[in-house]
Tab-separated table of C-alpha atoms and ligand atoms in Angstrom:
chain	number	residue	atom	x	y	z
A	1	MET	CA	39.676	51.850	28.542
A	2	ALA	CA	36.743	51.602	26.223
A	3	ILE	CA	36.039	50.017	22.884
A	4	GLU	CA	35.447	52.366	19.976
A	5	VAL	CA	32.478	51.443	17.784
A	6	ARG	CA	31.913	52.916	14.313
A	7	ILE	CA	28.227	53.266	13.486
A	8	PRO	CA	26.927	53.253	9.881
A	9	THR	CA	24.609	56.010	8.633
A	10	ILE	CA	21.533	53.801	8.777
A	11	LEU	CA	21.945	53.168	12.527
A	12	ARG	CA	22.865	56.704	13.586
A	13	SER	CA	19.245	57.425	14.459
A	14	HIS	CA	19.994	55.318	17.558
A	15	THR	CA	23.145	57.266	18.478
A	16	GLY	CA	21.864	60.810	18.096
A	17	GLY	CA	23.718	61.054	14.801
A	18	ALA	CA	27.081	60.026	16.266
A	19	LYS	CA	29.420	58.206	13.907
A	20	ILE	CA	31.610	56.824	16.694
A	21	VAL	CA	30.440	55.721	20.144
A	22	GLU	CA	32.199	53.955	22.986
A	23	GLY	CA	31.242	50.948	25.043
A	24	THR	CA	32.573	48.124	27.154
A	25	GLY	CA	32.215	44.348	27.212
A	26	ASP	CA	34.197	41.119	27.307
A	27	THR	CA	32.401	39.786	24.260
A	28	LEU	CA	30.678	41.367	21.287
A	29	GLY	CA	27.303	40.366	22.778
A	30	ASP	CA	28.195	42.149	26.031
A	31	LEU	CA	29.298	45.226	24.102
A	32	PHE	CA	25.988	45.373	22.224
A	33	ALA	CA	24.058	45.050	25.508
A	34	ASP	CA	26.142	47.874	26.989
A	35	LEU	CA	25.589	50.073	23.923
A	36	ASP	CA	21.855	49.391	23.996
A	37	SER	CA	21.643	50.788	27.532
A	38	ARG	CA	22.628	54.225	26.165
A	39	HIS	CA	21.539	53.918	22.536
A	40	ASP	CA	18.021	52.599	22.692
A	41	GLY	CA	17.060	50.090	20.013
A	42	LEU	CA	20.577	49.643	18.632
A	43	LYS	CA	20.866	46.022	19.762
A	44	GLY	CA	17.622	45.120	18.018
A	45	ARG	CA	19.173	46.208	14.722
A	46	LEU	CA	22.239	44.025	15.253
A	47	VAL	CA	20.904	40.901	16.959
A	48	THR	CA	17.882	38.815	15.938
A	49	ASP	CA	15.052	37.758	18.272
A	50	THR	CA	16.720	34.351	18.512
A	51	GLY	CA	20.006	35.903	19.640
A	52	ALA	CA	22.056	35.618	16.451
A	53	LEU	CA	23.942	38.313	14.596
A	54	HIS	CA	21.682	39.909	11.986
A	55	ARG	CA	22.341	39.080	8.316
A	56	PHE	CA	21.827	42.719	7.387
A	57	VAL	CA	25.004	43.891	9.104
A	58	ASN	CA	28.692	43.068	8.910
A	59	VAL	CA	30.595	43.534	12.156
A	60	TYR	CA	34.360	43.653	12.374
A	61	ILE	CA	36.733	43.603	15.329
A	62	ASN	CA	39.780	45.532	14.186
A	63	ASP	CA	40.283	43.984	10.715
A	64	GLU	CA	38.402	40.704	11.199
A	65	ASP	CA	34.849	39.767	10.275
A	66	VAL	CA	33.321	38.578	13.561
A	67	ARG	CA	31.566	35.718	11.738
A	68	PHE	CA	35.003	34.066	11.748
A	69	LEU	CA	35.637	34.913	15.412
A	70	GLY	CA	32.555	33.391	17.023
A	71	ALA	CA	30.070	36.145	16.167
A	72	LEU	CA	28.453	37.453	19.383
A	73	GLU	CA	30.807	35.244	21.442
A	74	ALA	CA	33.850	36.971	19.928
A	75	LYS	CA	36.219	38.171	22.657
A	76	LEU	CA	37.029	41.844	23.039
A	77	ASN	CA	40.041	43.525	24.583
A	78	ASP	CA	40.485	47.097	25.735
A	79	GLY	CA	41.496	49.272	22.844
A	80	ASP	CA	39.829	47.086	20.217
A	81	SER	CA	37.944	48.902	17.545
A	82	VAL	CA	34.595	47.591	16.278
A	83	THR	CA	33.198	48.582	12.884
A	84	ILE	CA	29.595	47.995	11.843
A	85	LEU	CA	28.688	48.187	8.142
A	86	PRO	CA	25.426	47.433	6.378
A	87	ALA	CA	25.794	44.120	4.506
A	88	VAL	CA	25.429	44.850	0.800
A	89	ALA	CA	23.499	42.029	-0.814
A	90	GLY	CA	20.324	41.214	-2.665
A	91	GLY	CA	19.134	39.322	-5.619
A	92	ALA	CA	16.790	38.866	-8.476
A	93	PRO	CA	13.040	38.786	-7.826
A	94	ASP	CA	11.910	35.815	-5.824
A	95	PHE	CA	10.010	34.184	-8.653
A	96	ALA	CA	13.297	33.802	-10.498
A	97	ALA	CA	14.854	32.030	-7.533
A	98	VAL	CA	11.816	29.801	-7.266
A	99	ALA	CA	12.003	28.999	-10.976
A	100	ALA	CA	15.721	28.216	-10.681
A	101	ARG	CA	15.067	25.884	-7.764
A	102	GLY	CA	12.271	24.162	-9.666
A	103	LEU	CA	14.607	23.579	-12.610
A	104	ARG	CA	17.304	21.967	-10.523
A	105	ALA	CA	17.227	18.182	-10.994
A	106	GLY	CA	15.778	16.211	-8.101
A	107	SER	CA	14.661	19.342	-6.283
A	108	PRO	CA	12.154	18.485	-3.556
A	109	ALA	CA	10.883	22.060	-3.845
A	110	ALA	CA	9.026	21.198	-7.061
A	111	ARG	CA	5.742	20.654	-5.304
B	1	MET	CA	17.669	62.194	-9.702
B	2	LEU	CA	20.943	60.431	-10.359
B	3	SER	CA	23.458	62.338	-12.494
B	4	ILE	CA	26.267	60.145	-13.731
B	5	ASP	CA	28.937	60.287	-16.430
B	6	ARG	CA	28.390	58.144	-19.476
B	7	ALA	CA	31.901	56.658	-19.072
B	8	ILE	CA	30.944	55.293	-15.640
B	9	VAL	CA	27.626	53.929	-16.902
B	10	ASP	CA	29.490	52.254	-19.766
B	11	ALA	CA	31.957	50.698	-17.290
B	12	ILE	CA	29.098	49.414	-15.114
B	13	VAL	CA	27.346	47.906	-18.138
B	14	ALA	CA	30.616	46.294	-19.276
B	15	HIS	CA	31.064	44.798	-15.798
B	16	ALA	CA	27.495	43.432	-15.851
B	17	ARG	CA	28.032	41.946	-19.333
B	18	ARG	CA	31.353	40.410	-18.289
B	19	ASP	CA	29.829	38.617	-15.293
B	20	HIS	CA	26.590	37.609	-17.039
B	21	PRO	CA	24.808	35.215	-16.348
B	22	ASP	CA	25.972	35.794	-12.759
B	23	GLU	CA	24.932	39.027	-11.079
B	24	ALA	CA	27.577	41.764	-10.973
B	25	CYS	CA	27.821	44.405	-8.238
B	26	GLY	CA	29.806	47.433	-7.193
B	27	VAL	CA	29.945	50.985	-5.975
B	28	VAL	CA	30.495	54.445	-7.391
B	29	ALA	CA	32.056	56.611	-4.713
B	30	GLY	CA	31.996	60.381	-4.622
B	31	PRO	CA	32.861	63.254	-2.274
B	32	ALA	CA	30.776	62.985	0.912
B	33	GLY	CA	27.708	65.199	0.785
B	34	SER	CA	28.178	66.039	-2.909
B	35	ASP	CA	25.866	63.412	-4.455
B	36	LEU	CA	28.438	63.211	-7.291
B	37	ALA	CA	29.309	59.724	-8.500
B	38	THR	CA	32.950	59.980	-9.534
B	39	ARG	CA	34.962	56.836	-8.706
B	40	HIS	CA	33.818	53.445	-10.060
B	41	ILE	CA	34.718	50.480	-7.837
B	42	PRO	CA	33.662	47.110	-9.270
B	43	MET	CA	33.186	44.641	-6.409
B	44	GLU	CA	33.357	40.877	-6.388
B	45	ASN	CA	30.043	39.035	-6.080
B	46	ALA	CA	30.974	36.681	-3.243
B	47	ALA	CA	27.784	34.688	-3.926
B	48	ARG	CA	28.749	34.081	-7.598
B	49	SER	CA	25.114	33.486	-8.368
B	50	MET	CA	22.606	34.157	-11.122
B	51	THR	CA	19.965	35.191	-8.573
B	52	PHE	CA	21.931	36.683	-5.667
B	53	TYR	CA	24.750	39.106	-5.052
B	54	GLU	CA	26.736	39.811	-1.944
B	55	PHE	CA	29.795	41.976	-1.365
B	56	ASP	CA	32.735	40.079	0.082
B	57	SER	CA	32.827	41.338	3.674
B	58	MET	CA	36.590	41.885	3.747
B	59	GLU	CA	36.655	43.659	0.392
B	60	GLN	CA	33.796	45.832	1.610
B	61	LEU	CA	35.664	46.779	4.807
B	62	ARG	CA	38.707	47.768	2.758
B	63	VAL	CA	36.655	49.809	0.264
B	64	TRP	CA	34.513	51.497	2.954
B	65	ARG	CA	37.663	52.439	4.936
B	66	GLU	CA	39.260	53.812	1.807
B	67	MET	CA	36.161	55.937	1.145
B	68	ASP	CA	36.296	57.151	4.756
B	69	ASP	CA	39.972	58.114	4.392
B	70	ARG	CA	39.203	60.027	1.201
B	71	ASP	CA	36.105	61.660	2.709
B	72	GLU	CA	33.897	59.878	0.188
B	73	ALA	CA	30.531	58.168	0.397
B	74	PRO	CA	28.990	55.274	-1.557
B	75	VAL	CA	26.945	57.512	-3.865
B	76	VAL	CA	25.809	54.635	-6.097
B	77	ILE	CA	25.434	50.969	-5.216
B	78	TYR	CA	24.757	48.908	-8.314
B	79	HIS	CA	24.004	45.339	-9.256
B	80	SER	CA	22.670	43.473	-12.233
B	81	HIS	CA	19.670	41.262	-12.793
B	82	THR	CA	20.506	38.799	-15.506
B	83	ALA	CA	17.108	37.269	-16.289
B	84	THR	CA	14.601	39.797	-14.953
B	85	GLU	CA	13.826	43.506	-15.077
B	86	ALA	CA	15.952	46.193	-13.422
B	87	TYR	CA	13.671	46.653	-10.427
B	88	PRO	CA	14.613	45.962	-6.775
B	89	SER	CA	13.531	42.559	-5.510
B	90	ARG	CA	12.179	42.001	-2.044
B	91	THR	CA	15.625	40.797	-0.992
B	92	ASP	CA	17.225	43.922	-2.459
B	93	VAL	CA	14.866	46.079	-0.421
B	94	SER	CA	15.378	44.196	2.830
B	95	PHE	CA	19.162	44.547	2.555
B	96	ALA	CA	19.227	48.161	1.384
B	97	GLY	CA	21.308	49.721	4.174
B	98	GLU	CA	22.616	52.952	2.680
B	99	PRO	CA	19.748	55.460	2.871
B	100	ASP	CA	21.736	58.140	1.017
B	101	ALA	CA	22.774	55.898	-1.886
B	102	HIS	CA	21.303	55.651	-5.365
B	103	TYR	CA	20.526	51.993	-5.992
B	104	LEU	CA	21.297	51.463	-9.669
B	105	LEU	CA	20.044	48.293	-11.323
B	106	VAL	CA	21.099	47.013	-14.724
B	107	SER	CA	19.258	44.231	-16.500
B	108	THR	CA	21.266	42.162	-18.966
B	109	ARG	CA	18.425	39.809	-19.871
B	110	GLU	CA	18.349	41.193	-23.449
B	111	PRO	CA	21.584	40.353	-25.293
B	112	ASP	CA	21.963	43.670	-27.096
B	113	SER	CA	20.281	46.314	-24.945
B	114	GLU	CA	20.413	47.164	-21.276
B	115	GLU	CA	17.736	48.412	-18.978
B	116	ILE	CA	19.211	50.853	-16.433
B	117	ARG	CA	17.110	52.231	-13.603
B	118	SER	CA	17.851	54.014	-10.350
B	119	PHE	CA	16.045	53.973	-7.028
B	120	ARG	CA	16.145	55.359	-3.540
B	121	ILE	CA	15.405	52.683	-0.971
B	122	VAL	CA	14.709	54.114	2.475
B	123	ALA	CA	13.077	52.196	5.335
B	124	GLY	CA	11.685	49.608	2.930
B	125	VAL	CA	10.179	52.178	0.557
B	126	VAL	CA	11.342	52.080	-3.077
B	127	THR	CA	11.208	55.327	-5.053
B	128	GLU	CA	12.302	55.350	-8.677
B	129	GLU	CA	14.249	58.379	-9.846
B	130	LYS	CA	15.387	59.791	-13.136
B	131	VAL	CA	18.849	58.880	-14.467
B	132	CYS	CA	20.652	61.783	-16.078
B	133	ILE	CA	23.613	60.664	-18.164
B	134	LEU	CA	26.275	63.317	-18.606
B	135	ASP	CA	28.411	63.271	-21.714
B	136	ALA	CA	31.719	64.592	-20.445
B	137	GLY	CA	34.210	65.750	-23.006
B	138	VAL	CA	31.485	66.975	-25.302
B	139	ASP	CA	29.715	70.284	-24.684
B	140	PRO	CA	29.123	70.278	-20.897
B	141	HIS	CA	25.652	71.665	-21.525
B	142	ALA	CA	24.815	69.013	-24.087
B	143	VAL	CA	23.307	66.777	-21.492
B	144	GLN	CA	21.210	63.819	-22.422
B	145	SER	CA	18.589	62.513	-20.097
B	146	TYR	CA	16.875	59.196	-19.966
B	147	MET	CA	14.106	57.805	-17.921
B	148	PHE	CA	14.619	54.116	-18.348
B	149	GLY	CA	11.689	53.120	-16.225
B	150	GLN	CA	7.958	53.100	-16.638
B	151	SER	CA	7.057	56.320	-14.859
B	152	PRO	CA	6.575	58.791	-17.712
B	153	ALA	CA	5.527	61.548	-15.314
B	154	THR	CA	9.167	61.939	-14.242
B	155	VAL	CA	10.716	62.129	-17.710
B	156	ASP	CA	12.657	65.338	-18.066
B	157	TYR	CA	14.787	65.797	-21.134
B	158	GLU	CA	16.210	69.075	-19.875
B	159	CYS	CA	17.953	67.436	-16.912
B	160	SER	CA	16.700	70.230	-14.702
B	161	GLY	CA	18.452	70.760	-11.417
B	162	ARG	CA	21.919	70.618	-12.961
C	201	LIG	ZN1	18.471	42.551	-7.191
């Protein structure tokens, strides 16, 4: 039995437009490696060069955020369903963050 | 161009004012493929920060599933800047992961006026677009249009295309 993986719009260029693909693996990392063998470049969008889960995506096994399950080490069982969503985040322009840091008392960043 | 009801814009501005000086964020869902922003969903800013916003991952899963069940899409993704202009930051651009969404930014830095601007952000490229505010409940043809940004070439007071 395979694991069903839901792919967000932004990554469907790697799946030929498919919204749901299937793969296998004992861990999330294994699943991504398996998916990458058929969906070229997908893994690079999910995993950083240093082998960590990318900040730009949220990955869920069934109803759990994998960041609380060991991220790429998270265990998978047949019939699990994996959902990938783009993380929605951002902020004010960087100079504002820099200014805020500089204002904070005792900040070593005030060089 | 983003076409959006005044009532929804007012609700977004009220949300941004309520959370000021922290950034506020949320979604306006609409029927998939329609480009109509119909259902306002204020989201929690899990970062609770004046310079950063982040959807709570579990709330996002619930909301995205609900949209899926209703055959909706995130037509608008909005957030506020509370001390700077309503223009996407580098961080905003690097996170922008919904290529079909209108990224609406509201600046609450002025206490009694808001700057509201809308952008497409695709593959790291930011393109400002016109915001067309629809006054529902009045004459449906009495449409008011604003270009809140600084690109006068795109100002169109006729709201063409609707
Ligand atoms: Zn921002």
